[in-house]
Amino acid sequence: MAFKPANNIQDLQYFGEFGGVNPSISDSSTYTFLSAKTMFDTFEGNADGCYLYSRHSTPSNLHLGQALAAMEGTETANVTASGMGAITAVLMQLCGAGDHIVSSRTIYGGTYAFLKNFTPRFNIETSFVDITKLETVEAAITAKTTVLYCESVSNPLLEVADIKALSALAKKHNLKLVVDNTFSPLSISPIQLGADIVIHSLTKFINGSSDTVGGVVCGTQQFIDDLRSVNDGACMLLGSTMDSLRAASILKNLRTLHIRMQQHSVNAKYLAEKFEKDGLKTVYPGLESHPSHELFKMMMNEKYGFGGMLTVDVGSLDNANALMELMQKQNLGYLAVSLGFYKTLFSAPGSSTSSEIPEDEQREMGLSDGLIRFSIGLDADIERTYSMMHACMKELKIVE
Ligand code: PLP
């Protein structure tokens, strides 16, 4: 039977303390115990249903985690203060000194910087590979490799990972396959395709209102318990805990994610097709010209489309900057990093979100100066948006 992530979210029922239709927010950093013995048991991790201290967990965080676990089809989940708070905790939990990671080379710049510059301090080395070439991925695996890391749809190049095939490789070599699904919530369900752990930056589509950062790790009860362990859990000890008030507000936004993703996808597909017809080098997984179009189609939960992200190469950084400034002036969106907002957001990743990646490596992976990354908004009249964007491009002589 087809996996229905939005049904799984909708089917959860929570009530507030006084019968409210939203769960009550737990506005406390610490919790009382009726007996000292229960406090001891809670520290030891054997007192289900008891709360200890809000860096460990809170009722509000557990509600949001439960909804996100339902969305991804995992036993449970742990929410974090940011996407990086989820990524760094997972990698530090899974790897120790001497371990090796095989990672896609096109990933979010912050994750790349963490793996390239930070984890080597702990003697954890990473090989960056073209994740679309399975032979290259397998060739990079060594006896020390413990983790295979990728994004389902990569930031910013929109490369698509073959999660089923990567999962087979991970199983063969006894690795954990960790997938960052930030760019394709609902559209792709990595666990259903064999991933072990799924991460999201909630900052983006899932929260959708660009008012907070947040993250989540979805996985088995055992792994999430490990992350939360008071003795050696990376979430508990590194402390990137989400605040309860934020967890409550993200949960409310999550309930409209299915409608928003459909609109982001419809709008992005419309613009991608138009830009491509205009002769612009356009990358969007929903275009037949995308090298992994068929793969995306095979993996996707069809209803939610190919997502809201596309890139266009306008030839040079000067062109990109001029176009972004003009589009912002015409109120077609904002020159801003991040994604998943109701307004279109655009940035030139080479000089912003991926600037952590050295220029020569950017060239090698096809990240050109003139590349603009668009997170397409929820525009009600995408035809008008297109004609205004086209007029901007014409004025700057980017299109005829
Ligand atoms: N993963 C991806 C794919 C991202 O694009 C980002 C941020 O841009 C992150 C993770 C990091 O998330 P956060 O900014 O919430 O820490």
Short mmCIF file of C-alpha atoms and ligand atoms in Angstrom, two decimals:
data_model
loop_
_atom_site.label_atom_id
_atom_site.label_comp_id
_atom_site.label_asym_id
_atom_site.label_seq_id
_atom_site.Cartn_x
_atom_site.Cartn_y
_atom_site.Cartn_z
CA MET A 1 0.00 0.00 0.00
CA ALA A 2 1.22 3.51 -0.79
CA PHE A 3 2.78 5.40 2.11
CA LYS A 4 0.60 8.37 3.06
CA PRO A 5 2.66 10.72 5.22
CA ALA A 6 0.07 13.50 5.52
CA ASN A 7 -2.61 11.00 6.64
CA ASN A 8 -0.24 9.79 9.34
CA ILE A 9 0.09 13.34 10.68
CA GLN A 10 -3.63 14.06 10.44
CA ASP A 11 -4.61 10.82 12.21
CA LEU A 12 -2.79 11.73 15.42
CA GLN A 13 -5.03 13.04 18.16
CA TYR A 14 -3.81 15.27 20.94
CA PHE A 15 -5.80 17.25 23.45
CA GLY A 16 -4.81 20.04 25.78
CA GLU A 17 -5.00 19.77 29.56
CA PHE A 18 -8.47 21.35 29.60
CA GLY A 19 -9.81 19.60 26.48
CA GLY A 20 -8.19 22.16 24.19
CA VAL A 21 -7.91 21.14 20.54
CA ASN A 22 -4.19 21.89 20.71
CA PRO A 23 -1.97 20.23 23.28
CA SER A 24 -1.02 22.43 26.23
CA ILE A 25 2.46 23.92 26.10
CA SER A 26 4.76 22.72 28.84
CA ASP A 27 6.30 25.97 29.99
CA SER A 28 8.77 24.50 32.47
CA SER A 29 12.47 23.74 32.43
CA THR A 30 12.22 21.22 35.27
CA TYR A 31 9.66 18.76 36.66
CA THR A 32 8.71 17.57 40.14
CA PHE A 33 8.69 13.96 41.28
CA LEU A 34 6.38 12.47 43.89
CA SER A 35 9.09 10.09 44.98
CA ALA A 36 12.86 10.20 45.01
CA LYS A 37 12.95 6.68 43.59
CA THR A 38 11.12 7.79 40.41
CA MET A 39 13.63 10.61 39.99
CA PHE A 40 16.47 8.08 40.18
CA ASP A 41 14.71 5.75 37.71
CA THR A 42 14.16 8.63 35.29
CA PHE A 43 17.88 9.43 35.32
CA GLU A 44 18.55 5.79 34.59
CA GLY A 45 16.15 5.99 31.66
CA ASN A 46 13.54 3.54 33.03
CA ALA A 47 10.61 5.72 34.04
CA ASP A 48 8.36 6.04 31.02
CA GLY A 49 6.04 9.01 31.02
CA CYS A 50 8.11 11.02 33.53
CA TYR A 51 9.83 14.25 32.58
CA LEU A 52 13.13 15.17 34.08
CA TYR A 53 14.52 18.38 32.70
CA SER A 54 13.69 20.16 29.45
CA ARG A 55 17.05 19.62 27.77
CA HIS A 56 16.17 15.92 27.90
CA SER A 57 12.57 16.12 26.66
CA THR A 58 9.31 17.98 27.19
CA PRO A 59 5.69 17.08 26.47
CA SER A 60 5.58 19.74 23.71
CA ASN A 61 8.74 18.46 22.06
CA LEU A 62 7.47 14.90 22.26
CA HIS A 63 4.21 15.88 20.52
CA LEU A 64 6.08 17.48 17.64
CA GLY A 65 8.52 14.57 17.49
CA GLN A 66 5.62 12.11 17.36
CA ALA A 67 4.04 13.96 14.42
CA LEU A 68 7.32 14.08 12.50
CA ALA A 69 7.98 10.39 13.21
CA ALA A 70 4.49 9.66 11.84
CA MET A 71 5.32 11.69 8.74
CA GLU A 72 8.53 9.76 8.10
CA GLY A 73 7.28 6.38 9.32
CA THR A 74 9.86 5.94 12.11
CA GLU A 75 9.33 4.62 15.62
CA THR A 76 10.05 8.01 17.13
CA ALA A 77 11.93 11.30 16.69
CA ASN A 78 13.80 13.95 18.61
CA VAL A 79 13.43 17.65 17.83
CA THR A 80 16.42 19.98 18.05
CA ALA A 81 17.07 23.70 18.15
CA SER A 82 18.16 23.82 14.48
CA GLY A 83 18.82 21.55 11.52
CA MET A 84 22.55 21.73 12.27
CA GLY A 85 21.72 20.75 15.86
CA ALA A 86 20.21 17.55 14.45
CA ILE A 87 22.96 16.83 11.91
CA THR A 88 25.90 17.40 14.24
CA ALA A 89 24.33 15.38 17.07
CA VAL A 90 23.57 12.41 14.79
CA LEU A 91 27.07 12.34 13.33
CA MET A 92 28.76 12.73 16.70
CA GLN A 93 26.56 9.95 18.10
CA LEU A 94 27.34 7.55 15.27
CA CYS A 95 31.06 8.26 14.89
CA GLY A 96 34.05 8.15 17.17
CA ALA A 97 37.77 8.81 16.72
CA GLY A 98 39.13 6.79 13.79
CA ASP A 99 35.77 6.43 12.03
CA HIS A 100 35.16 7.45 8.45
CA ILE A 101 32.13 8.93 6.70
CA VAL A 102 31.24 8.75 3.02
CA SER A 103 29.19 11.82 2.13
CA SER A 104 27.66 13.31 -0.95
CA ARG A 105 29.81 16.23 -2.08
CA THR A 106 26.78 18.39 -2.84
CA ILE A 107 25.24 19.06 0.53
CA TYR A 108 24.31 22.15 2.52
CA GLY A 109 27.43 24.33 3.05
CA GLY A 110 27.18 24.15 6.85
CA THR A 111 27.12 20.35 6.83
CA TYR A 112 30.02 20.33 4.38
CA ALA A 113 32.03 22.66 6.62
CA PHE A 114 31.26 20.52 9.68
CA LEU A 115 32.51 17.37 7.97
CA LYS A 116 35.44 18.99 6.21
CA ASN A 117 36.77 21.30 8.95
CA PHE A 118 35.29 20.33 12.29
CA THR A 119 35.00 16.54 12.66
CA PRO A 120 38.69 16.00 11.64
CA ARG A 121 39.53 17.57 15.05
CA PHE A 122 38.06 14.38 16.51
CA ASN A 123 39.89 12.21 13.98
CA ILE A 124 36.71 11.58 12.00
CA GLU A 125 37.49 11.85 8.29
CA THR A 126 35.04 12.23 5.41
CA SER A 127 35.31 11.31 1.74
CA PHE A 128 33.10 13.50 -0.45
CA VAL A 129 31.75 11.71 -3.50
CA ASP A 130 29.36 12.15 -6.40
CA ILE A 131 26.37 10.46 -4.76
CA THR A 132 24.72 9.76 -8.12
CA LYS A 133 27.59 7.43 -9.07
CA LEU A 134 27.08 4.28 -7.03
CA GLU A 135 30.42 2.71 -8.04
CA THR A 136 32.23 5.83 -6.79
CA VAL A 137 30.28 5.70 -3.53
CA GLU A 138 31.14 2.04 -2.98
CA ALA A 139 34.79 2.57 -3.90
CA ALA A 140 35.08 5.23 -1.17
CA ILE A 141 33.91 2.85 1.59
CA THR A 142 36.72 1.56 3.80
CA ALA A 143 36.90 -0.77 6.79
CA LYS A 144 36.59 2.34 8.98
CA THR A 145 33.43 3.71 7.34
CA THR A 146 30.42 3.84 9.65
CA VAL A 147 28.08 6.34 7.97
CA LEU A 148 26.81 7.03 4.48
CA TYR A 149 25.41 10.57 4.36
CA CYS A 150 23.37 12.38 1.73
CA GLU A 151 20.48 14.74 1.06
CA SER A 152 17.51 13.26 -0.83
CA VAL A 153 17.55 16.33 -3.06
CA SER A 154 20.80 18.19 -2.64
CA ASN A 155 21.39 21.80 -1.70
CA PRO A 156 21.95 23.65 -3.99
CA LEU A 157 22.42 21.51 -7.11
CA LEU A 158 19.23 19.46 -6.73
CA GLU A 159 20.98 16.16 -7.33
CA VAL A 160 18.73 13.27 -6.40
CA ALA A 161 20.03 10.39 -4.26
CA ASP A 162 18.97 6.85 -5.17
CA ILE A 163 18.01 6.00 -1.61
CA LYS A 164 17.07 2.36 -2.31
CA ALA A 165 20.40 1.64 -3.97
CA LEU A 166 22.35 3.54 -1.30
CA SER A 167 20.49 1.60 1.38
CA ALA A 168 21.53 -1.68 -0.27
CA LEU A 169 25.15 -0.48 -0.22
CA ALA A 170 24.84 0.60 3.41
CA LYS A 171 23.45 -2.81 4.40
CA LYS A 172 26.14 -4.64 2.45
CA HIS A 173 28.90 -2.73 4.27
CA ASN A 174 27.15 -2.46 7.63
CA LEU A 175 26.84 1.36 7.55
CA LYS A 176 24.08 3.66 8.75
CA LEU A 177 22.41 5.55 5.90
CA VAL A 178 21.61 9.06 7.14
CA VAL A 179 19.43 11.17 4.84
CA ASP A 180 18.73 14.89 5.14
CA ASN A 181 15.23 15.27 3.64
CA THR A 182 14.91 19.04 4.11
CA PHE A 183 14.28 19.80 0.41
CA SER A 184 11.61 17.14 -0.14
CA PRO A 185 9.29 16.71 2.87
CA LEU A 186 6.25 14.52 2.06
CA SER A 187 7.43 14.10 -1.57
CA ILE A 188 10.13 11.62 -0.58
CA SER A 189 9.94 9.26 2.39
CA PRO A 190 13.54 8.00 2.84
CA ILE A 191 12.79 5.44 5.57
CA GLN A 192 10.33 3.69 3.24
CA LEU A 193 13.19 3.42 0.75
CA GLY A 194 15.61 1.92 3.27
CA ALA A 195 17.29 4.85 5.06
CA ASP A 196 18.15 4.31 8.73
CA ILE A 197 17.89 7.87 10.01
CA VAL A 198 16.14 10.91 8.52
CA ILE A 199 16.96 14.48 9.42
CA HIS A 200 15.15 17.71 8.58
CA SER A 201 15.91 21.34 9.07
CA LEU A 202 12.42 22.34 10.27
CA THR A 203 13.45 25.92 9.54
CA LYS A 204 12.45 25.43 5.91
CA PHE A 205 9.28 23.95 4.37
CA ILE A 206 8.07 22.11 7.46
CA ASN A 207 7.65 25.21 9.60
CA GLY A 208 7.16 27.32 6.50
CA SER A 209 6.94 30.75 8.08
CA SER A 210 10.62 31.72 8.35
CA ASP A 211 10.19 32.70 11.99
CA THR A 212 12.43 30.14 13.67
CA VAL A 213 15.19 27.62 13.22
CA GLY A 214 14.53 24.02 14.20
CA GLY A 215 15.49 20.45 13.39
CA VAL A 216 14.51 16.84 13.87
CA VAL A 217 16.06 13.38 13.88
CA CYS A 218 13.67 10.55 12.98
CA GLY A 219 14.79 7.01 13.78
CA THR A 220 14.37 3.93 15.94
CA GLN A 221 13.45 4.19 19.62
CA GLN A 222 16.87 2.77 20.44
CA PHE A 223 18.76 5.42 18.47
CA ILE A 224 16.67 8.30 19.81
CA ASP A 225 17.12 6.96 23.37
CA ASP A 226 20.86 6.86 22.69
CA LEU A 227 20.79 10.51 21.54
CA ARG A 228 18.96 11.48 24.73
CA SER A 229 21.05 9.42 27.14
CA VAL A 230 22.19 11.46 30.16
CA ASN A 231 25.51 9.60 30.09
CA ASP A 232 26.60 9.74 26.46
CA GLY A 233 23.78 11.11 24.30
CA ALA A 234 24.85 13.79 21.81
CA CYS A 235 21.49 15.62 21.93
CA MET A 236 21.45 15.63 25.72
CA LEU A 237 25.13 16.55 26.14
CA LEU A 238 25.66 18.97 23.26
CA GLY A 239 22.43 20.66 24.26
CA SER A 240 20.82 21.73 20.99
CA THR A 241 17.35 21.42 22.50
CA MET A 242 14.25 22.98 21.00
CA ASP A 243 12.20 25.29 23.19
CA SER A 244 8.67 24.07 24.01
CA LEU A 245 6.99 27.24 22.76
CA ARG A 246 8.64 26.72 19.38
CA ALA A 247 7.74 23.05 19.28
CA ALA A 248 4.09 23.98 19.81
CA SER A 249 4.14 26.57 17.03
CA ILE A 250 5.93 24.29 14.55
CA LEU A 251 3.38 21.53 15.25
CA LYS A 252 0.58 23.91 14.27
CA ASN A 253 2.33 24.83 11.02
CA LEU A 254 3.08 21.18 10.22
CA ARG A 255 -0.64 20.54 9.82
CA THR A 256 -0.80 22.57 6.60
CA LEU A 257 2.44 21.22 5.12
CA HIS A 258 0.64 18.95 2.63
CA ILE A 259 -1.30 21.86 1.13
CA ARG A 260 1.75 24.11 1.04
CA MET A 261 3.98 21.49 -0.59
CA GLN A 262 1.42 20.93 -3.34
CA GLN A 263 1.31 24.65 -4.09
CA HIS A 264 5.12 25.07 -3.89
CA SER A 265 5.47 22.16 -6.33
CA VAL A 266 2.83 23.36 -8.81
CA ASN A 267 4.35 26.84 -8.88
CA ALA A 268 7.94 25.62 -9.18
CA LYS A 269 7.08 23.22 -12.01
CA TYR A 270 5.26 25.99 -13.90
CA LEU A 271 8.21 28.37 -13.63
CA ALA A 272 10.83 25.69 -14.39
CA GLU A 273 9.05 24.74 -17.60
CA LYS A 274 8.75 28.39 -18.67
CA PHE A 275 12.40 29.23 -17.84
CA GLU A 276 13.58 26.17 -19.75
CA LYS A 277 11.50 27.17 -22.78
CA ASP A 278 13.06 30.64 -22.57
CA GLY A 279 16.43 28.95 -23.15
CA LEU A 280 17.73 29.28 -19.58
CA LYS A 281 19.76 26.46 -18.08
CA THR A 282 17.18 25.31 -15.55
CA VAL A 283 17.48 22.50 -13.04
CA TYR A 284 14.29 21.09 -11.49
CA PRO A 285 13.65 17.41 -10.71
CA GLY A 286 10.22 17.72 -12.33
CA LEU A 287 11.74 18.55 -15.74
CA GLU A 288 12.33 15.65 -18.10
CA SER A 289 15.77 17.11 -18.76
CA HIS A 290 16.80 16.52 -15.12
CA PRO A 291 19.20 13.54 -15.11
CA SER A 292 17.32 11.96 -12.19
CA HIS A 293 13.77 12.83 -13.25
CA GLU A 294 12.76 9.17 -13.60
CA LEU A 295 14.45 8.23 -10.32
CA PHE A 296 12.58 11.00 -8.47
CA LYS A 297 9.33 9.79 -10.07
CA MET A 298 10.00 6.25 -8.88
CA MET A 299 10.70 7.37 -5.30
CA MET A 300 8.08 10.08 -4.85
CA ASN A 301 4.74 10.24 -3.09
CA GLU A 302 3.14 11.59 -6.23
CA LYS A 303 0.61 13.93 -4.68
CA TYR A 304 3.25 16.34 -3.38
CA GLY A 305 5.09 16.90 -6.63
CA PHE A 306 8.76 17.57 -7.29
CA GLY A 307 9.17 20.23 -4.62
CA GLY A 308 9.59 23.97 -4.48
CA MET A 309 13.31 24.33 -5.32
CA LEU A 310 14.79 25.12 -8.71
CA THR A 311 17.99 26.65 -10.03
CA VAL A 312 18.65 28.81 -13.05
CA ASP A 313 22.06 29.68 -14.45
CA VAL A 314 22.08 33.25 -15.72
CA GLY A 315 25.70 33.18 -16.91
CA SER A 316 27.58 35.32 -14.40
CA LEU A 317 27.52 36.51 -10.81
CA ASP A 318 26.89 40.08 -12.05
CA ASN A 319 23.81 38.92 -13.96
CA ALA A 320 22.64 36.91 -10.97
CA ASN A 321 23.04 39.83 -8.58
CA ALA A 322 21.37 42.33 -10.93
CA LEU A 323 18.44 39.99 -11.55
CA MET A 324 17.92 39.21 -7.86
CA GLU A 325 18.01 42.91 -6.94
CA LEU A 326 15.54 43.77 -9.69
CA MET A 327 13.17 40.93 -8.79
CA GLN A 328 13.21 42.05 -5.17
CA LYS A 329 12.49 45.63 -6.24
CA GLN A 330 9.49 44.36 -8.22
CA ASN A 331 8.29 42.48 -5.12
CA LEU A 332 8.68 39.09 -6.79
CA GLY A 333 10.45 37.66 -3.77
CA TYR A 334 13.28 38.35 -1.37
CA LEU A 335 17.03 38.21 -1.86
CA ALA A 336 17.50 35.93 1.12
CA VAL A 337 18.95 32.56 2.01
CA SER A 338 16.73 29.78 3.40
CA LEU A 339 13.68 28.22 1.80
CA GLY A 340 10.09 27.16 2.20
CA PHE A 341 8.60 30.61 2.81
CA TYR A 342 5.28 31.86 1.34
CA LYS A 343 7.28 34.40 -0.68
CA THR A 344 9.83 33.28 -3.23
CA LEU A 345 13.39 33.47 -1.87
CA PHE A 346 16.46 33.64 -4.07
CA SER A 347 20.20 33.66 -3.52
CA ALA A 348 23.40 32.87 -5.40
CA PRO A 349 24.66 29.84 -3.46
CA GLY A 350 28.28 30.10 -4.64
CA SER A 351 28.70 33.34 -2.71
CA SER A 352 26.27 32.58 0.14
CA THR A 353 24.94 29.25 1.45
CA SER A 354 27.69 27.19 -0.20
CA SER A 355 30.53 29.69 0.22
CA GLU A 356 32.10 27.29 2.75
CA ILE A 357 32.95 25.09 -0.24
CA PRO A 358 36.26 26.21 -1.82
CA GLU A 359 35.88 27.77 -5.29
CA ASP A 360 37.76 25.04 -7.16
CA GLU A 361 35.55 22.38 -5.55
CA GLN A 362 32.46 24.42 -6.45
CA ARG A 363 33.56 24.40 -10.12
CA GLU A 364 34.20 20.66 -10.00
CA MET A 365 30.71 19.91 -8.72
CA GLY A 366 29.08 22.24 -11.25
CA LEU A 367 28.26 25.10 -8.90
CA SER A 368 28.72 28.05 -11.22
CA ASP A 369 28.88 31.76 -10.36
CA GLY A 370 25.71 32.60 -12.26
CA LEU A 371 23.59 30.01 -10.47
CA ILE A 372 20.52 31.36 -8.69
CA ARG A 373 18.72 29.07 -6.26
CA PHE A 374 15.00 29.76 -6.04
CA SER A 375 12.68 28.59 -3.30
CA ILE A 376 9.38 29.19 -5.06
CA GLY A 377 6.64 30.69 -2.91
CA LEU A 378 2.93 30.05 -2.57
CA ASP A 379 1.96 32.70 -5.17
CA ALA A 380 -1.73 32.47 -6.00
CA ASP A 381 -1.13 33.79 -9.52
CA ILE A 382 2.03 32.14 -10.81
CA GLU A 383 1.31 33.25 -14.40
CA ARG A 384 1.61 36.88 -13.29
CA THR A 385 4.79 36.05 -11.36
CA TYR A 386 6.30 34.47 -14.45
CA SER A 387 5.48 37.35 -16.75
CA MET A 388 6.98 39.84 -14.30
CA MET A 389 10.13 37.68 -13.84
CA HIS A 390 10.41 37.35 -17.60
CA ALA A 391 10.21 41.13 -17.96
CA CYS A 392 13.07 41.53 -15.42
CA MET A 393 15.20 39.03 -17.37
CA LYS A 394 14.45 40.82 -20.63
CA GLU A 395 15.36 44.20 -19.17
CA LEU A 396 18.74 42.77 -18.12
CA LYS A 397 19.18 41.02 -21.50
CA ILE A 398 19.36 37.61 -19.82
CA VAL A 399 16.66 36.36 -22.19
CA GLU A 400 15.60 37.62 -25.63
N1 PLP B 1 20.08 20.83 5.69
C1 PLP B 1 19.81 21.53 4.59
C2 PLP B 1 19.54 20.82 3.30
C3 PLP B 1 19.79 22.94 4.65
O1 PLP B 1 19.52 23.63 3.54
C4 PLP B 1 20.07 23.58 5.89
C5 PLP B 1 20.09 25.05 6.02
O2 PLP B 1 20.12 25.79 5.10
C6 PLP B 1 20.35 22.80 7.00
C7 PLP B 1 20.34 21.43 6.87
C8 PLP B 1 20.69 23.42 8.32
O3 PLP B 1 19.52 23.76 8.98
P1 PLP B 1 19.42 24.94 10.06
O4 PLP B 1 19.74 26.21 9.35
O5 PLP B 1 18.00 24.82 10.56
O6 PLP B 1 20.42 24.62 11.12
#
